[in-house]
Structures are given as structure tokens and as C-alpha cells.
PDB file of C-alpha atoms in Angstrom:
ATOM      1  CA  MET A 117     119.423 113.146 136.277  1.00 83.00           C
ATOM      2  CA  THR A 118     117.942 116.618 135.936  1.00 94.00           C
ATOM      3  CA  LYS A 119     114.406 116.959 137.227  1.00 96.00           C
ATOM      4  CA  ARG A 120     112.214 118.302 134.424  1.00 98.00           C
ATOM      5  CA  THR A 121     108.563 118.993 133.638  1.00 98.00           C
ATOM      6  CA  ALA A 122     106.615 116.490 131.554  1.00 98.00           C
ATOM      7  CA  LEU A 123     103.362 117.165 129.729  1.00 98.00           C
ATOM      8  CA  LEU A 124     101.306 114.040 129.066  1.00 98.00           C
ATOM      9  CA  ILE A 125      98.463 114.367 126.570  1.00 98.00           C
ATOM     10  CA  GLY A 126      95.824 111.709 127.174  1.00 97.00           C
ATOM     11  CA  ALA A 127      97.275 111.126 130.617  1.00 98.00           C
ATOM     12  CA  ALA A 128      94.329 109.076 131.885  1.00 95.00           C
ATOM     13  CA  GLY A 129      94.927 106.345 129.283  1.00 92.00           C
ATOM     14  CA  GLY A 130      96.223 102.994 130.479  1.00 91.00           C
ATOM     15  CA  ILE A 131      99.765 103.253 129.109  1.00 95.00           C
ATOM     16  CA  LEU A 132     100.210 106.922 129.971  1.00 97.00           C
ATOM     17  CA  GLN A 133      99.092 106.391 133.546  1.00 97.00           C
ATOM     18  CA  GLU A 134     101.998 103.976 133.907  1.00 97.00           C
ATOM     19  CA  VAL A 135     104.340 106.448 132.201  1.00 98.00           C
ATOM     20  CA  ALA A 136     103.172 109.140 134.624  1.00 98.00           C
ATOM     21  CA  ARG A 137     103.953 106.880 137.563  1.00 98.00           C
ATOM     22  CA  GLY A 138     107.429 106.200 136.188  1.00 98.00           C
ATOM     23  CA  LEU A 139     108.165 109.890 135.638  1.00 98.00           C
ATOM     24  CA  ALA A 140     106.840 110.735 139.092  1.00 98.00           C
ATOM     25  CA  ALA A 141     109.139 108.133 140.637  1.00 97.00           C
ATOM     26  CA  GLU A 142     112.034 109.922 138.921  1.00 97.00           C
ATOM     27  CA  GLY A 143     110.971 113.207 140.462  1.00 97.00           C
ATOM     28  CA  HIS A 144     109.766 115.038 137.371  1.00 98.00           C
ATOM     29  CA  THR A 145     106.984 117.593 137.633  1.00 98.00           C
ATOM     30  CA  LEU A 146     103.874 116.416 135.792  1.00 98.00           C
ATOM     31  CA  VAL A 147     101.190 118.213 133.822  1.00 98.00           C
ATOM     32  CA  LEU A 148      98.429 115.711 133.099  1.00 98.00           C
ATOM     33  CA  PHE A 149      96.099 116.677 130.238  1.00 98.00           C
ATOM     34  CA  ASP A 150      92.965 114.666 129.556  1.00 98.00           C
ATOM     35  CA  LYS A 151      89.270 115.169 128.826  1.00 97.00           C
ATOM     36  CA  ASN A 152      88.255 112.626 131.471  1.00 97.00           C
ATOM     37  CA  GLU A 153      88.037 114.934 134.473  1.00 98.00           C
ATOM     38  CA  GLU A 154      87.422 112.237 137.061  1.00 98.00           C
ATOM     39  CA  ALA A 155      90.242 109.974 135.858  1.00 97.00           C
ATOM     40  CA  VAL A 156      92.873 112.678 135.408  1.00 98.00           C
ATOM     41  CA  ASN A 157      92.133 114.230 138.804  1.00 98.00           C
ATOM     42  CA  ARG A 158      92.315 110.798 140.417  1.00 98.00           C
ATOM     43  CA  LEU A 159      95.727 110.176 138.837  1.00 98.00           C
ATOM     44  CA  ALA A 160      96.981 113.612 139.861  1.00 98.00           C
ATOM     45  CA  GLY A 161      95.840 112.951 143.407  1.00 98.00           C
ATOM     46  CA  GLU A 162      97.630 109.612 143.430  1.00 98.00           C
ATOM     47  CA  LEU A 163     100.922 111.109 142.264  1.00 98.00           C
ATOM     48  CA  ALA A 164     100.817 114.345 144.253  1.00 97.00           C
ATOM     49  CA  ALA A 165     102.509 112.639 147.190  1.00 95.00           C
ATOM     50  CA  GLN A 166     105.552 111.934 144.993  1.00 96.00           C
ATOM     51  CA  THR A 167     105.958 115.055 142.911  1.00 98.00           C
ATOM     52  CA  LYS A 168     104.411 118.366 141.888  1.00 98.00           C
ATOM     53  CA  THR A 169     101.421 117.537 139.695  1.00 98.00           C
ATOM     54  CA  GLU A 170      98.823 119.582 137.833  1.00 98.00           C
ATOM     55  CA  ALA A 171      95.733 118.152 136.160  1.00 98.00           C
ATOM     56  CA  VAL A 172      94.371 120.003 133.129  1.00 98.00           C
ATOM     57  CA  VAL A 173      90.963 118.996 131.810  1.00 98.00           C
ATOM     58  CA  GLY A 174      90.712 119.522 128.085  1.00 98.00           C
ATOM     59  CA  ASP A 175      89.882 117.909 124.771  1.00 97.00           C
ATOM     60  CA  ILE A 176      92.972 117.848 122.560  1.00 97.00           C
ATOM     61  CA  THR A 177      90.760 117.328 119.499  1.00 96.00           C
ATOM     62  CA  ASP A 178      89.128 120.729 120.072  1.00 97.00           C
ATOM     63  CA  ILE A 179      92.090 122.352 118.370  1.00 97.00           C
ATOM     64  CA  PRO A 180      91.453 126.084 119.077  1.00 98.00           C
ATOM     65  CA  ALA A 181      90.663 125.463 122.750  1.00 98.00           C
ATOM     66  CA  ALA A 182      93.516 122.986 123.161  1.00 98.00           C
ATOM     67  CA  GLU A 183      95.983 125.408 121.604  1.00 98.00           C
ATOM     68  CA  ARG A 184      94.988 128.064 124.122  1.00 98.00           C
ATOM     69  CA  GLN A 185      95.315 125.620 127.017  1.00 98.00           C
ATOM     70  CA  LEU A 186      98.673 124.341 125.815  1.00 98.00           C
ATOM     71  CA  THR A 187      99.986 127.865 125.389  1.00 98.00           C
ATOM     72  CA  GLY A 188      99.099 128.525 129.010  1.00 98.00           C
ATOM     73  CA  ILE A 189     100.854 125.341 130.093  1.00 98.00           C
ATOM     74  CA  VAL A 190     104.016 126.336 128.233  1.00 98.00           C
ATOM     75  CA  GLU A 191     103.934 129.793 129.799  1.00 98.00           C
ATOM     76  CA  ARG A 192     103.504 128.367 133.307  1.00 97.00           C
ATOM     77  CA  HIS A 193     105.713 125.289 133.143  1.00 98.00           C
ATOM     78  CA  ALA A 194     107.900 125.248 129.984  1.00 98.00           C
ATOM     79  CA  PRO A 195     107.675 121.444 129.733  1.00 98.00           C
ATOM     80  CA  SER A 196     110.741 119.784 128.248  1.00 98.00           C
ATOM     81  CA  ILE A 197     109.116 116.349 127.937  1.00 98.00           C
ATOM     82  CA  LEU A 198     106.007 115.908 125.796  1.00 98.00           C
ATOM     83  CA  VAL A 199     104.200 112.601 125.359  1.00 98.00           C
ATOM     84  CA  ASN A 200     101.316 112.489 122.886  1.00 98.00           C
ATOM     85  CA  GLY A 201      99.300 109.435 123.865  1.00 95.00           C
ATOM     86  CA  VAL A 202      95.847 110.198 122.478  1.00 90.00           C
ATOM     87  CA  GLY A 203      94.379 107.753 119.969  1.00 80.00           C
ATOM     88  CA  GLY A 204      93.363 104.154 119.715  1.00 74.00           C
ATOM     89  CA  ASP A 205      90.672 102.173 117.999  1.00 76.00           C
ATOM     90  CA  THR A 206      89.446  98.639 118.573  1.00 72.00           C
ATOM     91  CA  ARG A 207      86.885  98.676 115.757  1.00 84.00           C
ATOM     92  CA  VAL A 208      87.422  96.111 113.019  1.00 83.00           C
ATOM     93  CA  ILE A 209      85.760  97.724 109.985  1.00 88.00           C
ATOM     94  CA  GLY A 210      86.310  96.598 106.413  1.00 92.00           C
ATOM     95  CA  TYR A 211      87.475  99.206 103.930  1.00 93.00           C
ATOM     96  CA  ALA A 212      84.157  99.161 102.052  1.00 95.00           C
ATOM     97  CA  ASP A 213      82.246  99.998 105.222  1.00 95.00           C
ATOM     98  CA  LEU A 214      84.388 102.970 106.212  1.00 96.00           C
ATOM     99  CA  THR A 215      83.130 106.505 105.661  1.00 96.00           C
ATOM    100  CA  THR A 216      84.891 109.832 105.300  1.00 97.00           C
ATOM    101  CA  GLY A 217      83.717 110.478 108.850  1.00 95.00           C
ATOM    102  CA  HIS A 218      85.892 107.634 110.121  1.00 95.00           C
ATOM    103  CA  PHE A 219      88.928 109.196 108.418  1.00 95.00           C
ATOM    104  CA  ASP A 220      88.147 112.699 109.669  1.00 96.00           C
ATOM    105  CA  GLU A 221      87.723 111.426 113.220  1.00 95.00           C
ATOM    106  CA  THR A 222      90.878 109.330 113.403  1.00 95.00           C
ATOM    107  CA  TYR A 223      93.133 111.858 111.646  1.00 96.00           C
ATOM    108  CA  LEU A 224      91.972 114.585 114.010  1.00 96.00           C
ATOM    109  CA  GLU A 225      92.478 112.390 117.064  1.00 95.00           C
ATOM    110  CA  ASN A 226      95.828 110.898 116.091  1.00 96.00           C
ATOM    111  CA  VAL A 227      97.576 113.254 113.688  1.00 97.00           C
ATOM    112  CA  VAL A 228      96.255 116.791 114.068  1.00 97.00           C
ATOM    113  CA  SER A 229      96.130 116.668 117.857  1.00 97.00           C
ATOM    114  CA  THR A 230      99.711 115.409 117.993  1.00 98.00           C
ATOM    115  CA  TRP A 231     100.822 118.173 115.659  1.00 98.00           C
ATOM    116  CA  VAL A 232      99.172 120.975 117.642  1.00 98.00           C
ATOM    117  CA  ALA A 233     100.820 119.888 120.892  1.00 98.00           C
ATOM    118  CA  ILE A 234     104.223 119.870 119.190  1.00 98.00           C
ATOM    119  CA  LYS A 235     103.521 123.188 117.462  1.00 98.00           C
ATOM    120  CA  VAL A 236     102.916 124.856 120.824  1.00 98.00           C
ATOM    121  CA  CYS A 237     105.561 123.088 122.937  1.00 98.00           C
ATOM    122  CA  ALA A 238     108.550 122.522 120.646  1.00 98.00           C
ATOM    123  CA  PRO A 239     109.536 126.170 120.041  1.00 98.00           C
ATOM    124  CA  ARG A 240     110.080 126.702 123.773  1.00 98.00           C
ATOM    125  CA  MET A 241     111.999 123.425 123.999  1.00 98.00           C
ATOM    126  CA  ALA A 242     114.225 124.496 121.097  1.00 98.00           C
ATOM    127  CA  ALA A 243     114.801 127.899 122.669  1.00 98.00           C
ATOM    128  CA  ASP A 244     115.825 126.157 125.904  1.00 98.00           C
ATOM    129  CA  GLY A 245     118.067 123.719 124.011  1.00 98.00           C
ATOM    130  CA  TYR A 246     116.466 120.540 125.344  1.00 98.00           C
ATOM    131  CA  GLY A 247     113.372 118.497 124.630  1.00 98.00           C
ATOM    132  CA  ARG A 248     111.987 114.997 124.427  1.00 98.00           C
ATOM    133  CA  ILE A 249     108.901 114.383 122.272  1.00 99.00           C
ATOM    134  CA  VAL A 250     107.317 110.930 122.187  1.00 98.00           C
ATOM    135  CA  ASN A 251     104.398 110.232 119.857  1.00 98.00           C
ATOM    136  CA  PHE A 252     102.189 107.162 119.895  1.00 97.00           C
ATOM    137  CA  ALA A 253     101.706 105.252 116.652  1.00 96.00           C
ATOM    138  CA  SER A 254     100.807 101.575 116.367  1.00 93.00           C
ATOM    139  CA  ALA A 255     102.066  98.326 114.922  1.00 93.00           C
ATOM    140  CA  GLY A 256      99.232  98.849 112.448  1.00 91.00           C
ATOM    141  CA  GLY A 257     100.921 102.018 111.259  1.00 93.00           C
ATOM    142  CA  ARG A 258     104.019  99.968 110.437  1.00 94.00           C
ATOM    143  CA  THR A 259     102.185  97.329 108.423  1.00 91.00           C
ATOM    144  CA  TYR A 260      98.563  96.124 108.362  1.00 88.00           C
ATOM    145  CA  SER A 261      96.331  95.259 111.299  1.00 84.00           C
ATOM    146  CA  HIS A 262      94.129  92.352 112.289  1.00 79.00           C
ATOM    147  CA  PHE A 263      92.604  94.476 115.006  1.00 78.00           C
ATOM    148  CA  ASN A 264      91.593  97.837 113.506  1.00 80.00           C
ATOM    149  CA  ASN A 265      90.692  99.416 110.191  1.00 92.00           C
ATOM    150  CA  ALA A 266      92.232 101.277 107.267  1.00 95.00           C
ATOM    151  CA  ALA A 267      91.383 104.739 108.606  1.00 95.00           C
ATOM    152  CA  TYR A 268      93.165 104.051 111.893  1.00 95.00           C
ATOM    153  CA  VAL A 269      96.139 102.332 110.245  1.00 95.00           C
ATOM    154  CA  GLY A 270      96.491 105.234 107.834  1.00 96.00           C
ATOM    155  CA  ALA A 271      96.424 107.770 110.652  1.00 96.00           C
ATOM    156  CA  LYS A 272      99.080 105.936 112.641  1.00 97.00           C
ATOM    157  CA  ALA A 273     101.295 105.670 109.557  1.00 97.00           C
ATOM    158  CA  ALA A 274     100.858 109.429 109.178  1.00 97.00           C
ATOM    159  CA  VAL A 275     102.001 109.967 112.784  1.00 98.00           C
ATOM    160  CA  ILE A 276     105.217 108.134 111.941  1.00 98.00           C
ATOM    161  CA  GLY A 277     105.871 110.177 108.807  1.00 98.00           C
ATOM    162  CA  MET A 278     105.026 113.456 110.516  1.00 98.00           C
ATOM    163  CA  THR A 279     107.307 112.656 113.446  1.00 98.00           C
ATOM    164  CA  LYS A 280     110.235 111.949 111.137  1.00 98.00           C
ATOM    165  CA  GLN A 281     109.790 115.298 109.413  1.00 98.00           C
ATOM    166  CA  ILE A 282     109.498 117.149 112.717  1.00 98.00           C
ATOM    167  CA  ALA A 283     112.567 115.318 114.034  1.00 98.00           C
ATOM    168  CA  TYR A 284     114.493 116.467 110.968  1.00 98.00           C
ATOM    169  CA  GLU A 285     113.381 120.074 111.427  1.00 98.00           C
ATOM    170  CA  LEU A 286     114.365 120.021 115.117  1.00 98.00           C
ATOM    171  CA  ALA A 287     117.659 118.166 114.668  1.00 98.00           C
ATOM    172  CA  GLY A 288     120.479 120.218 116.151  1.00 95.00           C
ATOM    173  CA  SER A 289     118.196 122.118 118.517  1.00 98.00           C
ATOM    174  CA  GLY A 290     118.573 119.699 121.420  1.00 98.00           C
ATOM    175  CA  VAL A 291     115.016 118.492 120.871  1.00 98.00           C
ATOM    176  CA  VAL A 292     114.431 114.924 119.701  1.00 98.00           C
ATOM    177  CA  ALA A 293     111.159 113.425 118.489  1.00 98.00           C
ATOM    178  CA  ASN A 294     110.478 109.715 118.366  1.00 98.00           C
ATOM    179  CA  VAL A 295     107.633 107.253 118.000  1.00 98.00           C
ATOM    180  CA  VAL A 296     106.532 104.207 119.946  1.00 98.00           C
ATOM    181  CA  ALA A 297     104.521 101.721 117.877  1.00 96.00           C
ATOM    182  CA  HIS A 298     102.663  99.448 120.255  1.00 94.00           C
ATOM    183  CA  GLY A 299     101.089  96.197 119.242  1.00 91.00           C
ATOM    184  CA  PRO A 300      98.220  94.750 121.299  1.00 87.00           C
ATOM    185  CA  VAL A 301      98.689  95.854 124.895  1.00 91.00           C
ATOM    186  CA  ALA A 302      96.299  94.748 127.624  1.00 85.00           C
ATOM    187  CA  THR A 303      95.037  98.136 128.729  1.00 85.00           C
ATOM    188  CA  ALA A 304      91.558  98.134 130.218  1.00 79.00           C
ATOM    189  CA  ARG A 305      90.072  99.221 126.883  1.00 78.00           C
ATOM    190  CA  VAL A 306      91.892  96.637 124.767  1.00 77.00           C
ATOM    191  CA  ALA A 307      91.446  93.848 127.285  1.00 80.00           C
ATOM    192  CA  GLY A 308      87.754  94.678 127.423  1.00 81.00           C
ATOM    193  CA  ALA A 309      87.448  94.449 123.644  1.00 77.00           C
ATOM    194  CA  PHE A 310      89.230  91.094 123.747  1.00 81.00           C
ATOM    195  CA  GLU A 311      86.905  89.734 126.418  1.00 85.00           C
ATOM    196  CA  ARG A 312      83.880  90.646 124.334  1.00 85.00           C
ATOM    197  CA  ARG A 313      85.032  88.257 121.609  1.00 85.00           C
ATOM    198  CA  ASP A 314      83.773  84.681 121.533  1.00 87.00           C
ATOM    199  CA  GLU A 315      86.186  81.886 122.430  1.00 92.00           C
ATOM    200  CA  GLU A 316      86.995  80.953 118.846  1.00 90.00           C
ATOM    201  CA  SER A 317      87.745  84.571 118.014  1.00 85.00           C
ATOM    202  CA  LYS A 318      90.003  84.861 121.063  1.00 86.00           C
ATOM    203  CA  ARG A 319      92.002  81.823 119.952  1.00 90.00           C
ATOM    204  CA  THR A 320      92.301  83.276 116.463  1.00 88.00           C
ATOM    205  CA  VAL A 321      93.568  86.591 117.792  1.00 84.00           C
ATOM    206  CA  LEU A 322      96.189  84.989 120.026  1.00 89.00           C
ATOM    207  CA  SER A 323      97.337  82.680 117.231  1.00 89.00           C
ATOM    208  CA  ARG A 324      98.307  85.753 115.218  1.00 87.00           C
ATOM    209  CA  LEU A 325     100.622  87.006 117.966  1.00 89.00           C
ATOM    210  CA  PRO A 326     104.065  85.353 117.849  1.00 92.00           C
ATOM    211  CA  MET A 327     104.345  85.512 121.639  1.00 94.00           C
ATOM    212  CA  GLY A 328     100.803  84.217 122.018  1.00 91.00           C
ATOM    213  CA  ARG A 329      99.785  86.983 124.395  1.00 92.00           C
ATOM    214  CA  TYR A 330      99.111  90.682 124.677  1.00 92.00           C
ATOM    215  CA  GLY A 331     101.806  92.951 126.065  1.00 94.00           C
ATOM    216  CA  THR A 332     101.522  94.306 129.570  1.00 95.00           C
ATOM    217  CA  VAL A 333     101.084  97.977 130.346  1.00 95.00           C
ATOM    218  CA  ALA A 334     104.452  97.988 132.132  1.00 95.00           C
ATOM    219  CA  GLU A 335     106.142  96.579 129.027  1.00 96.00           C
ATOM    220  CA  ALA A 336     104.478  99.251 126.908  1.00 96.00           C
ATOM    221  CA  ALA A 337     105.540 102.064 129.221  1.00 97.00           C
ATOM    222  CA  GLY A 338     109.197 101.042 129.523  1.00 96.00           C
ATOM    223  CA  SER A 339     110.284 102.211 126.085  1.00 96.00           C
ATOM    224  CA  VAL A 340     108.304 105.428 126.445  1.00 98.00           C
ATOM    225  CA  LEU A 341     110.177 106.217 129.644  1.00 98.00           C
ATOM    226  CA  HIS A 342     113.496 105.617 127.915  1.00 98.00           C
ATOM    227  CA  LEU A 343     112.610 108.033 125.111  1.00 98.00           C
ATOM    228  CA  CYS A 344     111.670 110.619 127.758  1.00 98.00           C
ATOM    229  CA  SER A 345     115.092 110.336 129.378  1.00 98.00           C
ATOM    230  CA  GLU A 346     118.349 112.208 128.945  1.00 98.00           C
ATOM    231  CA  SER A 347     119.940 109.045 127.558  1.00 97.00           C
ATOM    232  CA  ALA A 348     117.695 109.244 124.466  1.00 98.00           C
ATOM    233  CA  GLY A 349     119.432 112.372 123.210  1.00 97.00           C
ATOM    234  CA  TYR A 350     120.963 110.727 120.125  1.00 98.00           C
ATOM    235  CA  SER A 351     117.759 109.017 119.024  1.00 98.00           C
ATOM    236  CA  THR A 352     115.505 111.091 116.803  1.00 98.00           C
ATOM    237  CA  GLY A 353     113.018 110.156 114.111  1.00 98.00           C
ATOM    238  CA  ALA A 354     113.165 106.593 115.414  1.00 98.00           C
ATOM    239  CA  VAL A 355     110.292 104.139 115.681  1.00 98.00           C
ATOM    240  CA  ILE A 356     110.432 101.763 118.634  1.00 97.00           C
ATOM    241  CA  ASP A 357     108.389  98.610 117.972  1.00 96.00           C
ATOM    242  CA  ILE A 358     106.729  97.094 121.041  1.00 96.00           C
ATOM    243  CA  ASN A 359     104.636  94.277 119.659  1.00 94.00           C
ATOM    244  CA  GLY A 360     105.864  90.856 120.785  1.00 93.00           C
ATOM    245  CA  GLY A 361     107.102  89.993 117.292  1.00 93.00           C
ATOM    246  CA  LEU A 362     103.960  91.008 115.424  1.00 89.00           C
ATOM    247  CA  TYR A 363     106.039  93.282 113.200  1.00 90.00           C
ATOM    248  CA  MET A 364     109.776  92.795 112.770  1.00 87.00           C
TER     249      MET A 364
END
């Protein structure tokens, strides 16, 4: 296995922290990008004993600033693995209560930020003849959601469509782009939202999950790590469903 450089956007998130640990164990160099300075520096410190690690504090939704930061990262490191893990919403909001602000916010966070990272990183990957791009969607983006809202579901569906188009445009370059569509995974944020429900609501939520439980962070990270690997070279434009049977 060739040791490469991986850029993780939203690296301090629950799933991406586990992905970072898996990539570090494989010996890849890591560039950890997140707006949470304390959390991303803590993760970089944890992993520095295993591999070369750089923490970059930035807000991927500040598109002009993020583009400048990402350009610098590409110039310094030429990452050949890119994981776009920003996004997520635990707000259950009916369609009639949504505003255009909800749509603007979630499309910027999930779609536009993913696009700008690819826009900056993929040309260098293509020039080098190798790249792995993994974008985060959601089971909600594959169907409907009990757990979110129409703005979020629409944005995650857009991530899937955008990724397929980008995969098509990059096909033949050695760069593949794929999507992971997680169902409910017990990250700290999601588990916290679950615990704030009353007991009847908790039972209702679990009854809607065929496996009767949330996924673990390790289960969520496993498929991401595969799509980051050399063995994923013939998979592009694919959507990997990780949802315990919620969507089949």
C-alpha cells in the first residue's frame, strides 16, 4: 500500500475522527481541516505519534477564504485522498415551517462546500493520475427522513447527483469520486439529540430502524476507509448505503 496524503474536511466530526485514526494507522499523512480549533488540534496531537499530521483551522462555508486555504494545502501537500465530511442536521422541521434561510444554510454547508474542495483538489489529483474523493450524503438523500427536514434531505440528494456528475467528468483520470450515505449513527451530536427525546419518542425512533439501533461510529467509518483505499479504484459515482436497513 502506497502511503499518501489525505485531506479531511470537517475532521473534528465524530465519523471523520474515526476515519482519521484509520488512515493514520495505515501510515498516511493527514491534513485535518475544521473550524473547531480546540477539537482539530486535539485530534492532530493524538495522531502525531503515528503519522505526519497538520491541523488547519478554517470554515469551509466561508468559500473565498476556504478556497485560499485549500489552494495552499494543495501546493504544500498535493493530497490524493479527499473526504468531505461537513454537514448534518438533527432538526425535525415540517416543510411549511422551513424558510429560504434553511435552504441557503444547508446547501452552502453540504453542497457548495463539497464542490469547492473538489474544485481545488481534483485538478492536481488528475494531473498526478490518482485520487480518491469521498463525499458524505445521508440516507435521507436517498429517500425521505424521519429525522431531519426537506432542506437537509434536498441538499444531501444534491450531493449525490453532483458527485455522480463529477465522477463522470473525472472518469479515466485515475480519480474516483463516491458517496457514503449514512443512516442514524451514534456520534456525540446524534446520540445527544436522541437522548433529549422523551421515552415514547425514543421508542418510536428505534421502531423505524430495521436493526432497532443506531449504527456505531466504527461501522460508519469502515466504508469510508474502503473508498479511500487503492482497492476502490474501479468504483466511481457509487453510493454506499450504511443505514442498518433503513433504505434498501
